[in-house]
Amino acid sequence: MDRNDSFRGFVAGHQQALMRTAYLLTGDAHQAEDLLQSVLLKVLARWSRLSHVEHPEAYARKALLNQYISWRRRRVSSELPTADPPDRPYSGEDSTIVRLVMRQALMRLPPRQRAVIVLRYYEDRTERETAELLNCSIGTVVVIALGTTVTIRLLPDRPQDAASQSDLPARGVGPLSHAYKTFCEPDSGKAPSGCRDGGWRVVTRSGKTYHVPEALPSLAPGRTGLRDSPLAISRDGQKIAYYSAEKGTFQVRDLASGQKTTAASKVPKAQLGSISRLMLSDDGRFVAFSKVPDFKDPALLIDMRDGVVRELPNRWVPIGLSQDGAIITLAEYSPRSQLRTISNLWPSSSKGDSTSVILPVHYFFSPLAPDGKTVAVIENRSTAEQPCRRGNLAMMDTLTGKKRKTTVISGLPSDVSQISLRTWLSAEEVTALTMSVRCRPASEVPDDEPAVIDLPYRTMTAYAVNVRTGKARKLATYRAQGFFEIVLPGPPGLCDLGLGAGRGKTRAKER
């Protein structure tokens, strides 16, 4: 067989699969054809060598991915596909709306993130294969796959009917997009239909909303007392952690199987505090809990699998944990912004190695970045007479407190007044949850103005912010009473306790 005949045989055997990948990447049949033709010309030019290797298709696919990423860096296309990708299998559970949402969400991803999703979830390639094809580390693939599961990009903006808001089923629940806490007597406007005072609701990526009756409400019956009952969602949206009213301690629940894992040690309700934070590891093994005020009881890192507990310094918010649970990153906002890293956490009786850095100004912190060494920060420049002022976005070393890069955020509406940094979507993009409310100077707030107990429900918008360029792109909108009343998948960030809290705060009162 001569050179041209063997190349024709290669094209005949692999063209359809390569075309399908090209279509999923570009979202347009004509662009896919152009992309594939360009790549096949490169393959032909090297065919005398490639025809003797065991898998020439691997080279062609790698060239396809590199060419696509190179194209996208030169021209950003906003075109969306008008038909389903060829040979895409859908189960009976996949409705037309879900397919449209997934397709449109896929097209809005940056090129490298889209390539990871196509390889992992449409072509069922392993993390190692995906990393080799994209010339990146397996860790990068894992972070992108967890942070950019396609349908998390587009979430329903409209509330569901009360009839569709039932208790969380025993099993068979899909991955979550977010959870929010409900207080039923807002200062203005209406509470959600079917509101349960102080209760948690979870919302799946397909838009289904469920109450979580097992989670302790953040309000005692009859509004006779306030406590903060935290909830956390794993980065992939498939597990939740919460304080179980029945068990008197924390519980982790797998939403698909319904399996529940209860902490071996009890945690009295009195230790929950008025503002508490919960962090759940990706695999559901570790739960980190901290709260304010700290009193004398410690924060906790709970190994749900082995049934052991490690005490941590209280008041610090857990913002990152290594996969083996041996290193935790903590942040504190008040009275001084600080970062703290504790390593060698196990066995629980060990002292551990702690490194802290006190920062010269106040910052809002993101969760720990995928590199395990940095966080994104925004300086809080607010004063009593100039509230809701903020600085630029920067990357900060968690061990030294030194800024590595500072950039101006672009693409946010001009009226955005509050930002809370949340889940990392990739090594370059972090979620910024925003609100647009009027922040009144202290001189405009009368001394006898009654405190707002339950703030009105507000619209919040999430953006993906590129920490390298500062460019922001819209992801989704939500309704909640404040930043502390909404949870997104992944570790929490840390913002000013005086801004955006849902109960008893007036500094950022909406007008």
Coordinates of N, CA and C in Angstrom, one line a residue, residues 303-308:
D303 N -12.8 13.7 60.3 CA -12.6 12.6 59.4 C -13.8 11.7 59.5
M304 N -14.8 11.9 58.5 CA -16.0 11.1 58.6 C -15.8 9.6 58.3
R305 N -14.7 9.3 57.6 CA -14.5 7.8 57.4 C -13.9 7.1 58.6
D306 N -12.9 7.7 59.2 CA -12.2 7.0 60.3 C -12.7 7.4 61.6
G307 N -13.7 8.4 61.7 CA -14.3 8.7 62.9 C -13.5 9.5 63.9
V308 N -12.5 10.2 63.4 CA -11.6 11.0 64.3 C -11.8 12.5 64.1

